[in-house]
Coordinates of C-alpha atoms in Angstrom, one line a residue:
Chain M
X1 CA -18.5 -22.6 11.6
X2 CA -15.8 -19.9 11.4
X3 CA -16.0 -17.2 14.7
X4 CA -13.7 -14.2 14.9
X5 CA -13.3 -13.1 18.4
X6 CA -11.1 -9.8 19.6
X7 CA -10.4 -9.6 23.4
X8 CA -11.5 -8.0 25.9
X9 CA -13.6 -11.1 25.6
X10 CA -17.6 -10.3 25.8
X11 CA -19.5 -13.1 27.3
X12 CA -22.4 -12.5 24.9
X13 CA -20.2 -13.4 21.9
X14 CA -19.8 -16.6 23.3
X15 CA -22.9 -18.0 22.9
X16 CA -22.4 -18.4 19.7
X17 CA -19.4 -20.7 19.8
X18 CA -20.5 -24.6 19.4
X19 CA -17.6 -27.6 20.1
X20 CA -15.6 -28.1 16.9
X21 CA -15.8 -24.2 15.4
X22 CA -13.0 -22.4 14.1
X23 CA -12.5 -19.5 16.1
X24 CA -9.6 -16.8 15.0
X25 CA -8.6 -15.0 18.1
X26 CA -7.4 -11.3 17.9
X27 CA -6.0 -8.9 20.8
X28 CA -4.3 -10.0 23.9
X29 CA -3.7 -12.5 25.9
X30 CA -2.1 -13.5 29.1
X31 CA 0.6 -16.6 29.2
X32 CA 0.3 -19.0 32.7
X33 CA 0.8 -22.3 33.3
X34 CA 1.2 -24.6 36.8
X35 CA 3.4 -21.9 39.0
X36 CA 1.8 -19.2 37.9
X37 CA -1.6 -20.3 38.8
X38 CA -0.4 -21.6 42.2
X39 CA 0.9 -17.9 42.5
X40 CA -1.8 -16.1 41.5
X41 CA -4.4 -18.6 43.8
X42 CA -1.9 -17.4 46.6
X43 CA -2.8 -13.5 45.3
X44 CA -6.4 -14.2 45.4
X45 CA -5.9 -15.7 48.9
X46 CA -4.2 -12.7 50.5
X47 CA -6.0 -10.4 48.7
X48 CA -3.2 -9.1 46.5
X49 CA -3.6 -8.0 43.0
X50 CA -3.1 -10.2 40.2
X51 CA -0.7 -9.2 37.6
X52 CA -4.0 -9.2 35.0
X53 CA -7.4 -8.7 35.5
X54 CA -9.7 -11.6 35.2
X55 CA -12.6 -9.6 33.7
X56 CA -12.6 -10.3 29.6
X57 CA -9.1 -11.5 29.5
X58 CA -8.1 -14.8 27.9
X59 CA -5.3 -17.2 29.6
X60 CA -3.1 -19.6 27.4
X61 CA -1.2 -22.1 29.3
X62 CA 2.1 -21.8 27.6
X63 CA 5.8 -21.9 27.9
X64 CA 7.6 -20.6 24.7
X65 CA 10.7 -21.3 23.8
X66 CA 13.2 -18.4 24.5
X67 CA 12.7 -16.1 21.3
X68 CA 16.5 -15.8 19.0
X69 CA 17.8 -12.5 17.8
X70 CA 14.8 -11.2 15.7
X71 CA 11.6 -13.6 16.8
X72 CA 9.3 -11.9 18.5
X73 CA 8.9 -15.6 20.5
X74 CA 10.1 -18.7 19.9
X75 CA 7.7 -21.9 19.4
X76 CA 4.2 -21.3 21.0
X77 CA 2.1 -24.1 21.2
X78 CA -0.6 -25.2 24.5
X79 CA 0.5 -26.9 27.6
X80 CA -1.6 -29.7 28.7
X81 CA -4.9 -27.9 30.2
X82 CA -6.0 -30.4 33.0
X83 CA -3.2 -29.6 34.9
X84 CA -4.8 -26.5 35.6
X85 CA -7.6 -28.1 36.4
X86 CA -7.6 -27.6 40.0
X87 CA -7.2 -23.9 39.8
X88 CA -9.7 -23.2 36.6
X89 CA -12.9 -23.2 38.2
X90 CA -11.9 -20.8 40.8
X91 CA -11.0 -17.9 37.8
X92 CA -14.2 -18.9 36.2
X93 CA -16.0 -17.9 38.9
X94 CA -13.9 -14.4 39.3
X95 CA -15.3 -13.7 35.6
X96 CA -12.0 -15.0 33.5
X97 CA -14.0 -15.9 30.1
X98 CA -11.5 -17.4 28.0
X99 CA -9.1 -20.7 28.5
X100 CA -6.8 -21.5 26.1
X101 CA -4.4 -25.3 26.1
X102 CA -4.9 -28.7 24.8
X103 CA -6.6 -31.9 26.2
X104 CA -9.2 -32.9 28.7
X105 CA -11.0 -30.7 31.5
X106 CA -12.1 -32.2 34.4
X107 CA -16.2 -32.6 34.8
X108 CA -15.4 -29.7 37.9
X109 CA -13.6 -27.4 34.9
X110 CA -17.0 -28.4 32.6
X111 CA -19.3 -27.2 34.9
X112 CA -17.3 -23.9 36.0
X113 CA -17.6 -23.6 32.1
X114 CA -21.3 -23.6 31.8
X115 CA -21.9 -22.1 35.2
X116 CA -20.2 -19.1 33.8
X117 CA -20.9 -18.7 30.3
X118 CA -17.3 -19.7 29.6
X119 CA -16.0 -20.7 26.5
X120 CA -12.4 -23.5 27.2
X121 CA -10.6 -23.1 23.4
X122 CA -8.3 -25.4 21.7
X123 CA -4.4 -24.8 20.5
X124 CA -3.1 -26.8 18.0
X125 CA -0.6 -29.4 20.7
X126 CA 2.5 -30.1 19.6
X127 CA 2.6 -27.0 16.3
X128 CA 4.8 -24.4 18.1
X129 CA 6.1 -22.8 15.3
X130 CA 2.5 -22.9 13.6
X131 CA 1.1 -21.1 16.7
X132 CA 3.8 -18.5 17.3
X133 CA 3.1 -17.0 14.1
X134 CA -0.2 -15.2 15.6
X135 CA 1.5 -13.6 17.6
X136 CA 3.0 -9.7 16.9
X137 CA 4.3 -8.8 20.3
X138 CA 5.4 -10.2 23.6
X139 CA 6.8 -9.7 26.6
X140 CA 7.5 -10.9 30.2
X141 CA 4.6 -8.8 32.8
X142 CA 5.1 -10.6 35.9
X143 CA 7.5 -13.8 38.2
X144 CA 9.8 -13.3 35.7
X145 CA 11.3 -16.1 38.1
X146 CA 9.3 -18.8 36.7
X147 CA 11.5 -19.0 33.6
X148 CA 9.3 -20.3 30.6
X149 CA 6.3 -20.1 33.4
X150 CA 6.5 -16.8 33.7
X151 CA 3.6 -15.0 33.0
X152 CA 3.6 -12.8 29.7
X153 CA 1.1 -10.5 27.8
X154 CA 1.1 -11.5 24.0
X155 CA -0.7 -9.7 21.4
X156 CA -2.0 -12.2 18.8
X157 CA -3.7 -11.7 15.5
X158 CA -6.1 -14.2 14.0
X159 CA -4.8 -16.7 16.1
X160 CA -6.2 -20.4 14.9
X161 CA -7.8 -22.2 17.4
X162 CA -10.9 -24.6 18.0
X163 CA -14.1 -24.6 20.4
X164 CA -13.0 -27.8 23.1
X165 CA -15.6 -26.7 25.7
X166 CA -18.7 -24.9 24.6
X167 CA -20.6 -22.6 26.8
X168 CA -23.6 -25.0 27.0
X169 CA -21.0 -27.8 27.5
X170 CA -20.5 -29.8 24.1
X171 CA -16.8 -31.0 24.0
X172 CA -15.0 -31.8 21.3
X173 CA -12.9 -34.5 22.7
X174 CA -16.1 -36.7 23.2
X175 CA -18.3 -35.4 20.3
X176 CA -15.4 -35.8 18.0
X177 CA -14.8 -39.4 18.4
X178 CA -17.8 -40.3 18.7
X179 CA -19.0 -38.8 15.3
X180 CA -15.9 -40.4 13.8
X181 CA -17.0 -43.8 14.9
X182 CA -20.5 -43.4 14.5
X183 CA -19.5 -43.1 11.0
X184 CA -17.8 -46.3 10.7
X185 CA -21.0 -47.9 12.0
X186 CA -22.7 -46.1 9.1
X187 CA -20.7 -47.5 6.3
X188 CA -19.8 -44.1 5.5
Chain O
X1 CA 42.0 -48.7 23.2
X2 CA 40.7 -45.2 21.6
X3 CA 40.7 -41.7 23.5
X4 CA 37.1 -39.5 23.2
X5 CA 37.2 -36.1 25.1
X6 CA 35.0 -34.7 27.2
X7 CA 35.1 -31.9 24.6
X8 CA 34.2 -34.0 21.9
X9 CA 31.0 -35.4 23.7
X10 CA 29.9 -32.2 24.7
X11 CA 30.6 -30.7 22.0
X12 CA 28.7 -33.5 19.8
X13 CA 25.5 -33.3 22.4
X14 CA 24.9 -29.5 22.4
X15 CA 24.7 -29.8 18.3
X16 CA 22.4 -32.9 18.5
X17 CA 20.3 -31.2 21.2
X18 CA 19.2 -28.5 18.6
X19 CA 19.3 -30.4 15.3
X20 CA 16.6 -33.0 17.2
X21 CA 14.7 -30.4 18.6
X22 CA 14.5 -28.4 15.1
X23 CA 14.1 -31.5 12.9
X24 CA 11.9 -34.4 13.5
X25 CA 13.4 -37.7 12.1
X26 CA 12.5 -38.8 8.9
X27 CA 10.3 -42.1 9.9
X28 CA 8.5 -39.7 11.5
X29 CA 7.9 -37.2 8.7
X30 CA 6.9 -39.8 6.3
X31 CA 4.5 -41.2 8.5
X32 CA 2.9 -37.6 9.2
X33 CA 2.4 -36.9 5.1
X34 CA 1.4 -40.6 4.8
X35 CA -1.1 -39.8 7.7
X36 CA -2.4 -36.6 5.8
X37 CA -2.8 -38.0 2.9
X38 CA -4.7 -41.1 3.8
X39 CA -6.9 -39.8 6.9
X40 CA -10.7 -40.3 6.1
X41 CA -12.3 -38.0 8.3
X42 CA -12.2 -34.2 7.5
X43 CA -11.5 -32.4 10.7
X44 CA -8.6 -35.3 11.0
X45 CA -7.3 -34.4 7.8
X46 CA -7.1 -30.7 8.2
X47 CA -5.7 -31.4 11.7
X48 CA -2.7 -33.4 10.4
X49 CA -2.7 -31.0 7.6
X50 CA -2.0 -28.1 10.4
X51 CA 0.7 -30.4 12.0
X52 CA 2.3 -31.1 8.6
X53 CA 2.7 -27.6 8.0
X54 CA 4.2 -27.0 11.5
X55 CA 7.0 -28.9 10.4
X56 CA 7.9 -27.2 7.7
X57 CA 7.3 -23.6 9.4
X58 CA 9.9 -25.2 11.9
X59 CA 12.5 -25.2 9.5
X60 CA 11.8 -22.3 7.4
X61 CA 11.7 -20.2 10.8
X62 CA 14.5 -21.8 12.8
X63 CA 12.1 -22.3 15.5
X64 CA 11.9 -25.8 17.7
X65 CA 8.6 -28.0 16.2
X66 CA 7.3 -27.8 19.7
X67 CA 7.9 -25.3 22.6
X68 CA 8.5 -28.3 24.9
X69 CA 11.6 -29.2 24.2
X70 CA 11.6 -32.1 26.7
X71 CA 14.2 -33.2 29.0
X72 CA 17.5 -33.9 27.0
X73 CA 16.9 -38.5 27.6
X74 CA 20.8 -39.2 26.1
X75 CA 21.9 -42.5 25.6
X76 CA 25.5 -43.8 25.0
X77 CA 26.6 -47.0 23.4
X78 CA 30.0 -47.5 24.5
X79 CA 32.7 -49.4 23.1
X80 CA 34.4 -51.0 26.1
X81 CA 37.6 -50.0 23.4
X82 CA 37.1 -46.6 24.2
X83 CA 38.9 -44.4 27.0
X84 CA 37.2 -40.9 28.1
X85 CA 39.7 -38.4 29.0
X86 CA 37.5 -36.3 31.2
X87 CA 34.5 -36.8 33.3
X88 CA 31.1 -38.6 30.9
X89 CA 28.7 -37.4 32.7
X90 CA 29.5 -33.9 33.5
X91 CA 30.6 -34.0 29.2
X92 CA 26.8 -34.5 28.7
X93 CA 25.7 -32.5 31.1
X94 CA 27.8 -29.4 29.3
X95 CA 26.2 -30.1 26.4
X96 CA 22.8 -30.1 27.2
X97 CA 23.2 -26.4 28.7
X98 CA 25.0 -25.5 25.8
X99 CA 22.6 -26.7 23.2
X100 CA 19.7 -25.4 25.2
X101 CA 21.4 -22.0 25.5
X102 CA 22.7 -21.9 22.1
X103 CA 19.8 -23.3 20.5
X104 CA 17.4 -20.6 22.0
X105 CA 15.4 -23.9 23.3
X106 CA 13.0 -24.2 26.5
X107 CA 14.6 -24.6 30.1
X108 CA 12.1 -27.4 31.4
X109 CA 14.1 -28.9 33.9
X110 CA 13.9 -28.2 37.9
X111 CA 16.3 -29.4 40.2
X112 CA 13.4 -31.2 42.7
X113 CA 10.6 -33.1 42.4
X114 CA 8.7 -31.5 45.0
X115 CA 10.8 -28.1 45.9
X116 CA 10.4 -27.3 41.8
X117 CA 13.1 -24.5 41.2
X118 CA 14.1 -24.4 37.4
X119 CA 18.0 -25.2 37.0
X120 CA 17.9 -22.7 33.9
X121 CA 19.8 -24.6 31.6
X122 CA 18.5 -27.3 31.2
X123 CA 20.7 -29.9 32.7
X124 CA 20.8 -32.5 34.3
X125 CA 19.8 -35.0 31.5
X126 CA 18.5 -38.5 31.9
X127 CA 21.5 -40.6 31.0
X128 CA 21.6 -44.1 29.9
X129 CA 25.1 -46.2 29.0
X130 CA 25.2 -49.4 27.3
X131 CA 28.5 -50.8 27.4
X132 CA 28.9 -52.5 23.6
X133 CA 31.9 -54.2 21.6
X134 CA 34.6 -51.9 19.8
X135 CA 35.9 -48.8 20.1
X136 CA 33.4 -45.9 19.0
X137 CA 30.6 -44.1 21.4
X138 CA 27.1 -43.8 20.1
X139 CA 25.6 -40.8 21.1
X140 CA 21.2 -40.4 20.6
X141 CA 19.6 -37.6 22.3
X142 CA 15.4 -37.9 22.7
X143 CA 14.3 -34.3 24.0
X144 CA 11.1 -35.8 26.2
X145 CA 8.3 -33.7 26.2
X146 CA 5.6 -34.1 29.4
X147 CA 2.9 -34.0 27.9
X148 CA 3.2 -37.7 26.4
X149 CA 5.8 -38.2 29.3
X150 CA 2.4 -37.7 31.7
X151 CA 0.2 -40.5 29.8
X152 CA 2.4 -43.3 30.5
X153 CA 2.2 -46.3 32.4
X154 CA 3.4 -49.4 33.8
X155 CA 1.8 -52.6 35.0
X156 CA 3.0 -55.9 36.8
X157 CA 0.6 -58.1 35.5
X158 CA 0.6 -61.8 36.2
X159 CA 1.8 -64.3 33.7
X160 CA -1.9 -65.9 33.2
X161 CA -3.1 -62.5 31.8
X162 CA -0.9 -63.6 28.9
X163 CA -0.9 -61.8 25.5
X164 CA -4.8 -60.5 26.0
X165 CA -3.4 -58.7 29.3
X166 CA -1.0 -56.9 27.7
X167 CA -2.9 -56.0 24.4
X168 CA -5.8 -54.8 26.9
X169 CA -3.6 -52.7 29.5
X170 CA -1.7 -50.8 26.2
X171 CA -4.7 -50.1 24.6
X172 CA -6.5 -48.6 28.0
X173 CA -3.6 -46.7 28.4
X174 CA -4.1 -44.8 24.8
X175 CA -7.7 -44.8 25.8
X176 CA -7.2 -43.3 29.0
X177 CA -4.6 -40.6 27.2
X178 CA -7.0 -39.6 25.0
X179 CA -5.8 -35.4 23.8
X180 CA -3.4 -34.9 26.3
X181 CA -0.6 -36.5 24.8
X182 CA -1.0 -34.6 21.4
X183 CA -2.1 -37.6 18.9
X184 CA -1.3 -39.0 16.4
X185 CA 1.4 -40.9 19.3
X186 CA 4.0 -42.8 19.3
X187 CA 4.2 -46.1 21.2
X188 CA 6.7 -47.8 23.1
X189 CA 6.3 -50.9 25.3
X190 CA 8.7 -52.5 27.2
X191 CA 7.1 -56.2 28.5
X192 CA 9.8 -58.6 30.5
X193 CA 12.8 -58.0 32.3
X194 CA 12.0 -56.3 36.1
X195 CA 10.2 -53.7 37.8
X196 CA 12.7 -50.7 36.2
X197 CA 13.4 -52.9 33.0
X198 CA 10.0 -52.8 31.9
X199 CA 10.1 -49.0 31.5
X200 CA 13.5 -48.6 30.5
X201 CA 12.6 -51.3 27.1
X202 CA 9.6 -48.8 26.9
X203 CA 11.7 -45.8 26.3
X204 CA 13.9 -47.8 24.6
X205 CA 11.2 -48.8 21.8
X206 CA 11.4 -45.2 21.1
X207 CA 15.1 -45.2 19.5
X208 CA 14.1 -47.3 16.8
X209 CA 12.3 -45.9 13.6
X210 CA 8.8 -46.4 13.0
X211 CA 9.1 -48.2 10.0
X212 CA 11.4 -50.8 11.2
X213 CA 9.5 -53.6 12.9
X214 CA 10.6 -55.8 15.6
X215 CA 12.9 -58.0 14.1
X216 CA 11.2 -61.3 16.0
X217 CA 8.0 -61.9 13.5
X218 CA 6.1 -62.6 16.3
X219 CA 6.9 -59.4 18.0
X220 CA 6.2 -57.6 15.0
X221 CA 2.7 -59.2 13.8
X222 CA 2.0 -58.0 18.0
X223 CA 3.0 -54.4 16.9
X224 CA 1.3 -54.0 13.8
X225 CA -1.8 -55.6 15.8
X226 CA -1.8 -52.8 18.7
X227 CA -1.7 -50.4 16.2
X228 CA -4.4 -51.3 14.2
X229 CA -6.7 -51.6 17.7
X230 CA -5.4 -48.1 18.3
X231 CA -6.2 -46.4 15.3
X232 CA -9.6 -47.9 15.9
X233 CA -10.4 -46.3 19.4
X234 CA -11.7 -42.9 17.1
X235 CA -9.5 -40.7 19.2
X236 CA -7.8 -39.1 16.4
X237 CA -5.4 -36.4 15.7
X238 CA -5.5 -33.6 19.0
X239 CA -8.7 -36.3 20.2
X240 CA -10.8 -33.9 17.9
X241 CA -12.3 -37.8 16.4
X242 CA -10.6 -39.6 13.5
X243 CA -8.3 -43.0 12.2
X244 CA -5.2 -41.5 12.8
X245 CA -4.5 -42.1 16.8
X246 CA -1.0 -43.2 16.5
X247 CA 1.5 -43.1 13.7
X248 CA 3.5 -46.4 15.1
X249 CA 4.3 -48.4 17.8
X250 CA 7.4 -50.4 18.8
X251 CA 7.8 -53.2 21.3
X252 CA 11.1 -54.2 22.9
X253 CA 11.3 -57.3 25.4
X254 CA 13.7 -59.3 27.4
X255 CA 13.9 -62.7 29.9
X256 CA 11.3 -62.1 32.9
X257 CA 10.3 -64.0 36.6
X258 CA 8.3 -66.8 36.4
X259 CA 6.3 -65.4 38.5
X260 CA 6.1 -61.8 36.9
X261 CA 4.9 -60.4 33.2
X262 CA 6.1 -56.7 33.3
X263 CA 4.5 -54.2 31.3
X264 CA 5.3 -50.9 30.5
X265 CA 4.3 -48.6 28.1
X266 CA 6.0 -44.6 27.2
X267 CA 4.0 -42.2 25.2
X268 CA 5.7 -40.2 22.6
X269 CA 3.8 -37.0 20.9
X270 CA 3.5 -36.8 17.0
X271 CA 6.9 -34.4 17.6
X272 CA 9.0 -37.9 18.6
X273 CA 12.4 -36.3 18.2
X274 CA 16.0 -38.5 18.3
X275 CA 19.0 -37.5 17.0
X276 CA 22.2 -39.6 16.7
X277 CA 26.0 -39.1 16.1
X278 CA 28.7 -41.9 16.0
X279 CA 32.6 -40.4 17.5

């Protein structure tokens, strides 16, 4: 199944996403990866604002490459995810829909997912220059310290990705193998 | 005797810093179209189809293959012929934060472990010198990306776990990797030597091309072995299920303990990047 999906990101949409659909993404999206979560659990704890709201927004954990003369950003591809693992549940919980890395969540993660009506999507690891071309604009919002963590608001346009986590809790990276293997067994 | 500047070397490690990070080697390519072309299950396919085509975007766009372009692992083979005028490791060093910087590439690096400020530039890399006969200085820069870098492992297992030990530990440590290091992989193990050895012949495994087998047939029948159980685990390309776990893996060894039977083994993603020059 093919799912087009444009942000701000409403939970009712999201039923509809399975583990292993195609979903193009459209609108924007907000960059974060290790230091900026730490940071922004440090916001949440004080009290401060967050430099995004949580509500319908989507979070990619990336680090581009610096973009040359010209690029609107360099190579784009997902971070490993379950290093945000520790932090994920806790935004799920605050109403942030939308996850967006590579590789396994942790069963704490899964359940935040299903709890919430979440949806955690996949990026294609390792195809930066593949997954920089969705994007049209960018630019640095907030800890512009951080360097390639930094935390930046990207506009994207059909942006390829596929359902990891489903709301109901179907994952990819256990249905996916398995399926392939069960075929084997199958003589298929 | 035969003079190299510290010009020279940094000079040569800036440019091989961007041409690695911009174009994968060709063992590697092959092995990616081969992989395409061959892969049985659908979602695989059109997985390393995707990657395939992230290659070529690459070049067409002057963009790195993948945003993490890794810590700059250089490794020298010097001719004990050879005098540097200058200091080597501040030569690299240069070069690194001038190939990052010119090469619009990702600063990854932070100067602490645990107090994790970014040096900006890149620098320092992870150096590594052979001293070798003659009089020229081989120069190969690997730009390490974490996300394979996370997945690996080492064991010290005892010499009665024998061959089956080690088959079973480097399998369960693809298992156990499953996405996160962006499959298809590449493998290197390092079995023998000590403690530090072991993962230094790891990383090591990772200079040589994919389609060049261990030169030690029984090495080499143990490498093609490991990489048939691998592409049987159904992991696939990005874990999404499918043959095509890893696209090769390469074992390096040396003289261990009697008492010991060292094991490592150092993840590389489907963007393995090396890059050499000869001054």
């Amino acid at each position: 199944m093919e799912h087009r999906l444009e942000t701000p990101i409403d939970k009712e949409k999201l039923k509809a996403l399975r583990a292993g659909d195609m979903v193009y993404l459209s609108g924007t999206v907000y960059t974060a990866r290790d230091a900026a979560h730490k940071r922004m659990m440090e916001s949440i704890d004080k009290g401060e604002p967050l430099p995004f709201p949580l509500e319908g927004s989507v979070i990619y954990y990336v680090g581009p490459t610096p973009e040359a003369p010209g690029q609107v950003i360099g190579a784009a591809g997902p971070t490993t995810s379950g290093r945000m693992d520790a932090y994920s549940p806790r935004l799920l919980d605050l109403g942030q829909p939308v996850m967006i890395g590579k590789g396994l969540r942790s069963p704490a993660v899964i359940e935040a997912i299903v709890r919430n009506g979440a949806v955690y999507l996949a990026a294609m690891g390792g195809a930066g220059a593949v997954m920089s071309a969705s994007v049209t604009n960018a630019e640095v919002i907030c800890w512009e310290d951080l360097g390639c963590e930094a935390v930046r608001r990207l506009t994207v346009k059909d942006m390829p990705l596929t359902v990891a986590v489903d709301s109901y809790g179907g994952n990819i990276y256990e249905s996916g193998p398995a399926a392939y293997l069960a075929s084997l067994k199958g003589g298929k | 005797m035969r003079t190299i500047t510290a010009q020279q070397i940094s000079d040569a490690v800036a440019a091989l810093c961007v041409r690695a990070n911009k174009e994968l080697p060709e063992d590697i390519v092959r092995a990616m179209r081969f992989a395409a072309a061959e892969e049985p299950w659908p979602l695989a396919k059109s997985t390393l189809g995707v990657l395939c085509e992230n290659i070529d975007a690459a070049a067409e766009r002057n963009l790195p293959v993948c945003q993490d372009t890794g810590l700059a692992c250089v490794f020298a083979e010097l001719g004990q012929d050879v005098h540097i005028e200058g200091d080597f490791t501040q030569a690299v060093n240069e070069g690194v934060r001038r190939g990052y910087a010119e090469g619009y590439l990702r600063k990854s690096v932070v100067c602490d472990p645990l107090r994790r400020v970014n040096t900006g530039d890149n620098s320092p890399a992870a150096i590594t010198v052979e001293l070798v006969p003659g009089d020229e200085l081989k120069l190969t820069v690997i730009p390490k990306g974490f996300g394979s870098e996370n997945m690996s492992r080492l064991a010290m297992l005892k010499p009665a776990d024998g061959v089956e030990g080690v088959k079973r530990f480097v399998v369960e440590t693809v298992q156990a990797a499953g996405s996160n290091p962006c499959p298809p992989i590449v493998v290197g193990v390092g079995i023998g030597g000590t403690f530090d050895k072991a993962a230094a012949l790891a990383k090591h495994a990772l200079l040589r091309p994919i389609d060049q087998p261990n030169a030690d047939p029984y090495y080499a029948a143990l490498e093609k072995e490991l990489l048939e159980a691998i592409n049987a685990l159904g992991t696939g390309p990005q874990g999404f299920g499918g043959r095509t776990t890893a696209l090769g893996l390469n074992i390096e060894t040396m003289p261990t303990h009697v008492a010991g039977l060292p094991v490592a083994v150092n993840i590389s993603c489907h963007v393995t990047r090396r890059a050499s020059v000869v001054l």
